[in-house]
CSV table of C-alpha atoms and ligand atoms in Angstrom, one decimal:
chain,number,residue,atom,x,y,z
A,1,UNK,CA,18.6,-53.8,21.9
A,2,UNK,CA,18.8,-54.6,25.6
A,3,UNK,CA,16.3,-52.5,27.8
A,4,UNK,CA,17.7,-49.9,29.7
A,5,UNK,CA,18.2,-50.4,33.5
A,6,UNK,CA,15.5,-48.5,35.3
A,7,UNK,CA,18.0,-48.0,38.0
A,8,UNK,CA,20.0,-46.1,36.3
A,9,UNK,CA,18.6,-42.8,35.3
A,10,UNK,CA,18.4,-41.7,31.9
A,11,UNK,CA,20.9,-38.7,30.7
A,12,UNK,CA,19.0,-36.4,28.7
A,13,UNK,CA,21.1,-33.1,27.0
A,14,UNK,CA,18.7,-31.0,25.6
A,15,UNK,CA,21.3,-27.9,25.4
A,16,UNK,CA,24.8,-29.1,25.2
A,17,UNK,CA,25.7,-25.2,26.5
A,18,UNK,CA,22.6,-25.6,29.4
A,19,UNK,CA,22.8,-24.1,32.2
A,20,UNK,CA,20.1,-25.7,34.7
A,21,UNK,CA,20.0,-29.2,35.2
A,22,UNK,CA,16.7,-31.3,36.6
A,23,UNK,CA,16.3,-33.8,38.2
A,24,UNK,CA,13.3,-35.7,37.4
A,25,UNK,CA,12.9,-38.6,40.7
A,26,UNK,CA,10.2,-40.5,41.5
A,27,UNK,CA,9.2,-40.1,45.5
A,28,UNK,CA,9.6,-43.5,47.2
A,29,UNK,CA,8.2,-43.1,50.7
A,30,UNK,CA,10.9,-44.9,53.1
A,31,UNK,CA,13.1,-45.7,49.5
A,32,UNK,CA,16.6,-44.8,48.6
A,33,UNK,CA,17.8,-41.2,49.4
A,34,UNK,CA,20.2,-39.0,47.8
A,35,UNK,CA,20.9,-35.0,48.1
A,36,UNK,CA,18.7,-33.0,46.2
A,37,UNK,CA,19.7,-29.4,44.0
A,38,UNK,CA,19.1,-27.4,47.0
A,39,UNK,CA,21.0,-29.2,49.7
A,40,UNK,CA,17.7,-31.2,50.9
A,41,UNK,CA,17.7,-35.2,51.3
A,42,UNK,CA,15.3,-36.8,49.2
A,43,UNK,CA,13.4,-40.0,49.0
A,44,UNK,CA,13.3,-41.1,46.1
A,45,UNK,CA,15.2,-42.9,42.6
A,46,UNK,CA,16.2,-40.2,40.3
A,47,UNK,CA,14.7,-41.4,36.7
A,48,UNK,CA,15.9,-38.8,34.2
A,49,UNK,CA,18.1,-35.9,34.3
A,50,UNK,CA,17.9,-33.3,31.8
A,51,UNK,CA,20.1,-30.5,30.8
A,52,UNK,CA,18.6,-27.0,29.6
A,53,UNK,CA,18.6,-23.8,29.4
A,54,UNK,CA,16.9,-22.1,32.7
A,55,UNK,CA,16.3,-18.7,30.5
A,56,UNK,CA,14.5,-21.4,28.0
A,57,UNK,CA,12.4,-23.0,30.7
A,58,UNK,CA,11.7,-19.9,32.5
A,59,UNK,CA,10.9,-17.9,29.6
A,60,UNK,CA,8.1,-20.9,28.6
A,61,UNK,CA,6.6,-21.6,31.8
A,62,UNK,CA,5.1,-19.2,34.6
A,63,UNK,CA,5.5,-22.0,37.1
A,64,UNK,CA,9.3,-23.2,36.4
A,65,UNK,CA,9.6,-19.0,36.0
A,66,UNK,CA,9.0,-19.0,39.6
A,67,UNK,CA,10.5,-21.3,40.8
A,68,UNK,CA,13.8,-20.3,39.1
A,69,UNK,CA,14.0,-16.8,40.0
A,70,UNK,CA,14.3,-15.4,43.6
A,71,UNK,CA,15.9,-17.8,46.5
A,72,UNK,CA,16.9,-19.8,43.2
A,73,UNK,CA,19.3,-17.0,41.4
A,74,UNK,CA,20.6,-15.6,44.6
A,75,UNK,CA,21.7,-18.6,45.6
A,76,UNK,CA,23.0,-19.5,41.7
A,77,UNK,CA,21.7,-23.2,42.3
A,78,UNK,CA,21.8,-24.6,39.1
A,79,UNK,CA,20.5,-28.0,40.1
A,80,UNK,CA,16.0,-28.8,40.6
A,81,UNK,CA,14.0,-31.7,41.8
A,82,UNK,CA,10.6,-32.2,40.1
A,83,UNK,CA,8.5,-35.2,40.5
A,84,UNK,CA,5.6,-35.4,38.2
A,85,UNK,CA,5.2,-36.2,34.6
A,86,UNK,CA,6.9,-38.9,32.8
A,87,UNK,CA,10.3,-39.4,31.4
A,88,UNK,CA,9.0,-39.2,27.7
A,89,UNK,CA,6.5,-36.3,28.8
A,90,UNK,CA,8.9,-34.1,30.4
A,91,UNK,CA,11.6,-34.8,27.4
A,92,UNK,CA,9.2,-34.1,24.5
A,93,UNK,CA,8.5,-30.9,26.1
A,94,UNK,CA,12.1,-29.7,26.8
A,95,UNK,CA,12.7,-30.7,23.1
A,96,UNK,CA,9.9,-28.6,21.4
A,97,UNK,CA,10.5,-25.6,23.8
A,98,UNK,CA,14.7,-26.0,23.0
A,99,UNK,CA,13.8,-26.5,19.3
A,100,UNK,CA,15.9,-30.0,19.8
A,101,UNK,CA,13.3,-32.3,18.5
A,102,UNK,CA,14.3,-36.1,17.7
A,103,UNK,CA,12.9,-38.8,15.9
A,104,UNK,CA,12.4,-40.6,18.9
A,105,UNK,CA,10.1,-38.2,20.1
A,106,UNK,CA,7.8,-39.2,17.2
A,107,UNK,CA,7.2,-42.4,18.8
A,108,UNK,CA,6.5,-42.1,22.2
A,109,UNK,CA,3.4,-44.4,23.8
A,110,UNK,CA,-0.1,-43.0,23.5
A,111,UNK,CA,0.2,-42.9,27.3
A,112,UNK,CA,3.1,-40.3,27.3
A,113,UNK,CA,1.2,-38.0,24.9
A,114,UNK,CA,-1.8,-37.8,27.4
A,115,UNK,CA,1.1,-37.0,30.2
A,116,UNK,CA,2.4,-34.5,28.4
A,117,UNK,CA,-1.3,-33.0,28.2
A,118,UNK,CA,-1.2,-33.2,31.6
A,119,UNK,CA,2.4,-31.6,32.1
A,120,UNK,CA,1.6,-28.5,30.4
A,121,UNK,CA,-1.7,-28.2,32.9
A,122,UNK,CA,0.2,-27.4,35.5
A,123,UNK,CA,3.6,-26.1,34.5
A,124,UNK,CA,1.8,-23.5,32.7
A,125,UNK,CA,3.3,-24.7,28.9
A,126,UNK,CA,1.3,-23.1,26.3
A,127,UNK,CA,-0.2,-26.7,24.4
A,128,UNK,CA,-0.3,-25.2,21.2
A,129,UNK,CA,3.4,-25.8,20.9
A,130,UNK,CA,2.8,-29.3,21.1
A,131,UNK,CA,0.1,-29.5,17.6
A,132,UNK,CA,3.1,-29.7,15.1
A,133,UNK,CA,4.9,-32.4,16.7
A,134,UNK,CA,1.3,-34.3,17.5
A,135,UNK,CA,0.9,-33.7,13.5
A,136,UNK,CA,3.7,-35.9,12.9
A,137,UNK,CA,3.4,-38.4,15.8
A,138,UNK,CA,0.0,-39.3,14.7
A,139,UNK,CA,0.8,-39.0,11.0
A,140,UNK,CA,3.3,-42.5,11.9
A,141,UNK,CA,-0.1,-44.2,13.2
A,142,UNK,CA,-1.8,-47.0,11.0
A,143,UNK,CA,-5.0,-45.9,10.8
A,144,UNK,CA,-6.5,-49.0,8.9
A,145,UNK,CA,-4.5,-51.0,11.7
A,146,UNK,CA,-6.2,-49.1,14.4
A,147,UNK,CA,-8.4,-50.9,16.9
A,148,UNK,CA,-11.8,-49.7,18.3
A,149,UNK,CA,-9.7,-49.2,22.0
A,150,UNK,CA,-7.3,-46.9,20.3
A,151,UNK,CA,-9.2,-45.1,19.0
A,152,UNK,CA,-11.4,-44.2,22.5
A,153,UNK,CA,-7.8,-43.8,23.2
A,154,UNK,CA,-6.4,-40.9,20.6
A,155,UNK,CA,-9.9,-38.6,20.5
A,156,UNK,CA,-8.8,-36.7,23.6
A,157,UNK,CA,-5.6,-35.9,22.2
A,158,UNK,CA,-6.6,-35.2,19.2
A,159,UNK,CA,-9.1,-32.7,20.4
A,160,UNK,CA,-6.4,-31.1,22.7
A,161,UNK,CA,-3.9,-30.9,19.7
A,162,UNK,CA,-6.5,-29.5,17.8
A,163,UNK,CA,-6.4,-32.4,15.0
A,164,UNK,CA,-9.0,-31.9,13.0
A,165,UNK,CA,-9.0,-34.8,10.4
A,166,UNK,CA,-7.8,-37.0,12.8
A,167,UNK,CA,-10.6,-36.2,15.3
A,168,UNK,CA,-13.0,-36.4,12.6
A,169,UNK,CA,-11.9,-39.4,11.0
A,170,UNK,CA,-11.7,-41.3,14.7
A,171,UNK,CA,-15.8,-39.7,15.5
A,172,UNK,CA,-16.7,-40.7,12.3
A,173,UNK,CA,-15.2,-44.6,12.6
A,174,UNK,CA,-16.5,-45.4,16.1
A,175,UNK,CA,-20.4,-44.1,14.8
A,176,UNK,CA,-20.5,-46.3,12.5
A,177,UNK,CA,-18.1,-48.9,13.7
A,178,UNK,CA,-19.4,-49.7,17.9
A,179,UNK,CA,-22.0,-51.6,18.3
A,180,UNK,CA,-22.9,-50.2,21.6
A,181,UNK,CA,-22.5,-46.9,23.3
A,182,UNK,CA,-19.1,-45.0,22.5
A,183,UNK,CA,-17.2,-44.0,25.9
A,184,UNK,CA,-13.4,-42.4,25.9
A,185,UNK,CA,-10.2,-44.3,27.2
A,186,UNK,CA,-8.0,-42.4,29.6
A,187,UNK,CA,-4.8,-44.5,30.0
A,188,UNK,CA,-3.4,-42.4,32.3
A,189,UNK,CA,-4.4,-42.1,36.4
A,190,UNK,CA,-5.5,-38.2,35.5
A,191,UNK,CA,-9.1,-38.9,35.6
A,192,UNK,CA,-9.6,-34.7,35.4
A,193,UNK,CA,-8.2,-35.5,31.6
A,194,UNK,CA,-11.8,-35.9,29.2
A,195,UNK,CA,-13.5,-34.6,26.8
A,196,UNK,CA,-15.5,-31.5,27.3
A,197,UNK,CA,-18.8,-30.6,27.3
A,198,UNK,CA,-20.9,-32.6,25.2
A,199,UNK,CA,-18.8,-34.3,22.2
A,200,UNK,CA,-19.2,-38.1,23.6
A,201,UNK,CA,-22.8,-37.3,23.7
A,202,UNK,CA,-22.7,-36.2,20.3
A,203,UNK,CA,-20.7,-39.2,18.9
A,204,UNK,CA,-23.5,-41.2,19.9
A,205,UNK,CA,-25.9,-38.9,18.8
A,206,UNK,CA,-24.7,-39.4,15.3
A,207,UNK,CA,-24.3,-43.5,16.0
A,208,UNK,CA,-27.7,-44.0,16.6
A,209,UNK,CA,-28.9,-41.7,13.7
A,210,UNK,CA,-27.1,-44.0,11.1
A,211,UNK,CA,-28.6,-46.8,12.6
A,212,UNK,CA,-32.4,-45.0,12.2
A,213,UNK,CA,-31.4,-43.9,9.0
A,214,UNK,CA,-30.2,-47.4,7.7
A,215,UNK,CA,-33.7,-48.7,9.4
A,216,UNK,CA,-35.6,-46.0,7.5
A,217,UNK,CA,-34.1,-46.8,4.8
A,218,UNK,CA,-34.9,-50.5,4.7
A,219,UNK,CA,-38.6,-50.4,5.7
A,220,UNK,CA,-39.7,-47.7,3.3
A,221,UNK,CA,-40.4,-50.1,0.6
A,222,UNK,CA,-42.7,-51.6,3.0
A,223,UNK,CA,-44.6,-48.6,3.7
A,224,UNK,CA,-45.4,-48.2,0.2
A,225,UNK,CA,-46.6,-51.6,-0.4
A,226,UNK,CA,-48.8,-51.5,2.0
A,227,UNK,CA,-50.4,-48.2,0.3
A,228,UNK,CA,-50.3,-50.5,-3.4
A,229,UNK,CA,-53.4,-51.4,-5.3
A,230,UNK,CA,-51.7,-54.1,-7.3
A,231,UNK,CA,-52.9,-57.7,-6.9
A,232,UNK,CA,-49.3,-58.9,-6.4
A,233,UNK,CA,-48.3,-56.9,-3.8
A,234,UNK,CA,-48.7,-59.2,-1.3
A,235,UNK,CA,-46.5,-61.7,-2.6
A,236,UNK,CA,-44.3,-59.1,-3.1
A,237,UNK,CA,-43.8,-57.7,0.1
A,238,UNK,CA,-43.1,-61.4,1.5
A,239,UNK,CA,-40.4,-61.7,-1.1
A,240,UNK,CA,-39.1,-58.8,0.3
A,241,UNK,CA,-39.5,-59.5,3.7
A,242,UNK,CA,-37.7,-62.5,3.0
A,243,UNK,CA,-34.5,-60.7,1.4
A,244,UNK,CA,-34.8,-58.1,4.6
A,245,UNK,CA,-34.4,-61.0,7.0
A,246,UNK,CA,-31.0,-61.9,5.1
A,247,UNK,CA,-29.4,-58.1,5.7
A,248,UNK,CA,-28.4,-59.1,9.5
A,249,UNK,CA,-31.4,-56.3,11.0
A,250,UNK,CA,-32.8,-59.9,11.6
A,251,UNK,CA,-34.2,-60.8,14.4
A,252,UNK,CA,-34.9,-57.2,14.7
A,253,UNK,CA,-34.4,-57.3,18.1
A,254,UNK,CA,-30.8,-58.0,17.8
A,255,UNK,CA,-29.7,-55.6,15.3
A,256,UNK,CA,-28.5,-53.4,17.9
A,257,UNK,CA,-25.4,-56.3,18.8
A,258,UNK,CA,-24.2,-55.2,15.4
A,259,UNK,CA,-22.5,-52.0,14.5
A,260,UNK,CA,-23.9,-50.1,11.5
A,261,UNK,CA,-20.7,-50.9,9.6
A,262,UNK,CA,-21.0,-54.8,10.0
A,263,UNK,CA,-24.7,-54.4,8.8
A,264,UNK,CA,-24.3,-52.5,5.8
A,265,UNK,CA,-20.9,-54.7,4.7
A,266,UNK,CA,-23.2,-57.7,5.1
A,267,UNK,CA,-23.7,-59.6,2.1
A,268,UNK,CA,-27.2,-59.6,1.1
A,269,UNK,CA,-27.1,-55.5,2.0
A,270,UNK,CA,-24.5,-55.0,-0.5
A,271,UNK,CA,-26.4,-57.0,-3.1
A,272,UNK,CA,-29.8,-57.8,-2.4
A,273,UNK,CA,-31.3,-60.8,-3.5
A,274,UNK,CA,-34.8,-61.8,-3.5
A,275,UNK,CA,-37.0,-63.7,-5.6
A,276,UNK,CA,-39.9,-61.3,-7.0
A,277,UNK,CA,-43.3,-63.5,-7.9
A,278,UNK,CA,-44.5,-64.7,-11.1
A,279,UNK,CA,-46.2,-61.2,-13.1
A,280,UNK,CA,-45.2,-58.9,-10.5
A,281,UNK,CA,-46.4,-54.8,-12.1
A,282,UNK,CA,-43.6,-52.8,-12.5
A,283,UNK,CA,-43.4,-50.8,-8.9
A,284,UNK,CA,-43.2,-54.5,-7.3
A,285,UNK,CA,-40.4,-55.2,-9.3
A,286,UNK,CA,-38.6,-52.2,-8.7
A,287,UNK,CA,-38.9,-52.1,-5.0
A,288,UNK,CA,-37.5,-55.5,-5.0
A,289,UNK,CA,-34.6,-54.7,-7.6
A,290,UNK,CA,-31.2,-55.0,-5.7
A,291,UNK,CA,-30.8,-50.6,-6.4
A,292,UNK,CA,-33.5,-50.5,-3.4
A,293,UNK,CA,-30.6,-51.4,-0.8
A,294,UNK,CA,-27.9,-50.0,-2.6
A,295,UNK,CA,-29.4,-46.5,-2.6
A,296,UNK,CA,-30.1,-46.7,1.3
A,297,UNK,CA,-26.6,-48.4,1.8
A,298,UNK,CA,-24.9,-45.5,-0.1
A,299,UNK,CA,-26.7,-42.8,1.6
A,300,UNK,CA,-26.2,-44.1,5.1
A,301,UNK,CA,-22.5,-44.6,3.9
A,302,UNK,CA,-22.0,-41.3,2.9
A,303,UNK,CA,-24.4,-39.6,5.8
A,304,UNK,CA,-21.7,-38.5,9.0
A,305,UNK,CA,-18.4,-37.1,8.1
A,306,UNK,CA,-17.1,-37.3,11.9
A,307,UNK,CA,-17.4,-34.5,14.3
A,308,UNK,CA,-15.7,-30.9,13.0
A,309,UNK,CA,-13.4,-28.9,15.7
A,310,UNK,CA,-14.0,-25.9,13.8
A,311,UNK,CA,-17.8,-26.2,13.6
A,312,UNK,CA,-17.5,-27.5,17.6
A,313,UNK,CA,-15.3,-24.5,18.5
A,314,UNK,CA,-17.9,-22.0,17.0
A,315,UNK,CA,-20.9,-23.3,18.9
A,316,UNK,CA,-18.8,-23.9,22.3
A,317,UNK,CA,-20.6,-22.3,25.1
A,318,UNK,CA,-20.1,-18.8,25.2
A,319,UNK,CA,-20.4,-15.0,26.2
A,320,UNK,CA,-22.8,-13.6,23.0
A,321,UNK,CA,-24.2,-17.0,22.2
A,322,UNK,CA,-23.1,-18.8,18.8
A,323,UNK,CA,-20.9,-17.7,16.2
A,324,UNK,CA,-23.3,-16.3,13.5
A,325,UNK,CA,-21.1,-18.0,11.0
A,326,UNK,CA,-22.0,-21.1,12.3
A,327,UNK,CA,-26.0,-20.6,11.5
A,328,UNK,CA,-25.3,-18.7,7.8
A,329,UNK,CA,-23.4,-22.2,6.6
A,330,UNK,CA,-26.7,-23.8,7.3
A,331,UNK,CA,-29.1,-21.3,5.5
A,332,UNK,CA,-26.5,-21.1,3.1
A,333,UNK,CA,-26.3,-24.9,2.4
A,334,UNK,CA,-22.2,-24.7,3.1
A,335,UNK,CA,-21.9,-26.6,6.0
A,336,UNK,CA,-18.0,-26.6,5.7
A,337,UNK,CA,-17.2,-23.3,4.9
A,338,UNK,CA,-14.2,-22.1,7.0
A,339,UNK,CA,-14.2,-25.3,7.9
A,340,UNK,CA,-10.2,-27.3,8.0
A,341,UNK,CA,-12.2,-30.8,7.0
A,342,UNK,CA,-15.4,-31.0,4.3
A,343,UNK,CA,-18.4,-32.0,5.4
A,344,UNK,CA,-22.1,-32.3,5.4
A,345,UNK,CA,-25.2,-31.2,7.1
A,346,UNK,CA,-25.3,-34.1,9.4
A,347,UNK,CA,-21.9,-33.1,10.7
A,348,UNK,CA,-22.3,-29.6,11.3
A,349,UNK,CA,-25.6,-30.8,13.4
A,350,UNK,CA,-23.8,-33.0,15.5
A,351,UNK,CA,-20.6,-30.8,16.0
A,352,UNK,CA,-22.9,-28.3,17.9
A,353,UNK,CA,-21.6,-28.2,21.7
A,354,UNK,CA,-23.9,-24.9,22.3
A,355,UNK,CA,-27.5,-25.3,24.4
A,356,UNK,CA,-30.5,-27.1,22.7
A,357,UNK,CA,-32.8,-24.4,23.1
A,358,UNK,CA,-30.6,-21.9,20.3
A,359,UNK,CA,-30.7,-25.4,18.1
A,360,UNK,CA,-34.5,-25.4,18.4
A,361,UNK,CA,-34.7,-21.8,17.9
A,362,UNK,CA,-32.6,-21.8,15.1
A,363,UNK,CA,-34.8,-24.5,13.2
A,364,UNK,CA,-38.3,-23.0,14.0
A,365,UNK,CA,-37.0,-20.1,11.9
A,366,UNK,CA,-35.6,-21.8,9.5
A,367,UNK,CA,-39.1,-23.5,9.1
B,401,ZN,ZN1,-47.6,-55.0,-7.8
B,402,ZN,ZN1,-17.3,-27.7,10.3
């Protein structure tokens, strides 16, 4: 199919029976000029022009209420000019709010979905009419196919559209899939669009505690040996020294280059070989047996669910402090109760977005 010509502007009837008709232009300082709803002359190439219902758009946006009532209905213009957003953005919005959706809609770019973030900012839309349809958009996504830069790309959103599996399963891929420090991508030239509060902070929070807890892990054995009153256990430790410097922690220096992921899917992690020595006791053998590694590999595995909305959305900083929900699930040992997603303790620790010192507080008791 031949692309359409971005001269010509795209015809969109949202209501066949509407009533108002926008003109969506973009302003061209000097450009090509043509007569705007009101009578004015405007500079600009017209991209999209939408039919709708003005009780519809009024009805669903304070600003687009105002601007449609007064010198507006006196005058019974039935034609606007409005400049910002995008084609897809300002289409995807007319269609949820008409109840007109299309398929189409379900496969706009990743860049119109942060626009139409950005449209309901300051037309006053209420976003939560936008989570449905986000559902389904990102329901058509490969996740397996899914890049690290797409996914810095689809956390905002998913956070705005209140997604809680897919926020959680994007947190939980980039802390244990980047190597180095996990930022968001904004494709858009909103810079005001981010994350709030702490939750990048937090992503990495939970990176670099898989990475200790992998670490942990993996030189544990070697604590013990050192507090052994076998004969072999020097050899022993070499030998396992020797099948640590296969796992890709080595030289330990450079392990950080490597994202937890990459270490633990390494080869000799996922079965560790070493060569124990010749009438090694019984707790040398064992700490060099292959179900040393597997254990940590497993638990490290298994450690960080992703960050939880719902657990992020009780702790958000607030009049009253903390839900008290949020503390019972941890005496309790129910870390995802009421939760929409299932997960652990190390979860519900990172998903806190409250102040540090209530954390602290909480834990002293706890103690
Ligand atoms: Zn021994
Ligand atoms: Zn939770």
């Amino acid at each position: 199919m031949a692309s359409p010509d971005p001269k010509i502007p795209k015809i969109v009837t949202i209501d066949p029976e509407g009533d108002l008709t926008i003109n969506f232009y973009e302003p061209i300082k000097d450009g090509p000029e043509y007569v705007g709803g009101s009578g004015k002359r405007i500079f600009g190439r017209v991209l999209a022009i939408f039919k709708v219902s003005r009780q519809v758009v009024s009805r669903n946006s304070r600003q687009f209420g105002m601007m449609l009532m007064g010198v507006f209905q006196e005058a019974g213009q039935h034609v606007i000019d409005i400049e910002e957003g995008t084609v897809n953005s300002l289409e995807l919005w007319f269609r949820v709010l008409h109840d007109a959706m299309t398929d189409e809609m379900y496969c706009i770019p990743i860049e119109d979905v942060w626009e139409a973030i950005e449209v309901c900012g300051y037309r006053n839309f209420d976003i939560k009419r936008l989570n449905t349809w986000f559902e389904k958009w990102f329901s058509s996504t490969d996740l397996e196919e899914l890049e690290i830069e797409d996914m810095c790309t689809l956390l905002y959103p998913c956070h705005e559209f209140n997604h809680a599996k897919g926020f959680a399963f994007l947190t939980k891929s980039l802390a244990y899939q980047m190597a180095g420090h996990i930022t968001e991508i904004n494709p858009t030239s909103h810079r005001h669009l981010h994350l709030e509060g702490n939750a990048i902070g937090s992503i990495n929070g939970a990176r670099g505690s898989l990475r200790s807890k992998m670490l942990r892990g993996l030189f544990e054995p070697v604590d013990e040996y050192l507090k052994q009153r076998c004969s072999c256990k020097a050899e022993a430790l070499f030998s396992y020294c020797t099948g640590l410097s296969k796992t890709g922690i080595w030289p330990l220096e450079s392990h950080h280059k490597k994202s937890v992921q990459t270490i633990l899917d390494g080869p000799n992690f996922i079965k560790f070989v070493c060569k124990p020595p010749p009438n090694a006791c019984v707790n040398c053998l064992e700490r060099l047996a292959s179900s040393t590694l597997t254990k940590t590999r497993l638990n490290v595995l298994r450690d960080f669910d992703g960050l939880c909305l719902d657990c992020m959305d009780r702790t958000k900083p607030k009049l009253g402090g903390v839900d008290e929900d949020y503390w019972e699930h941890d005496r309790r040992r129910a870390w995802s109760s009421d939760c929409r997603i299932t997960h652990d303790q190390p979860t519900w620790y990172f998903s806190f977005m409250g102040r540090k010192t209530e954390m602290r507080a909480h834990q002293r008791k706890k103690r």
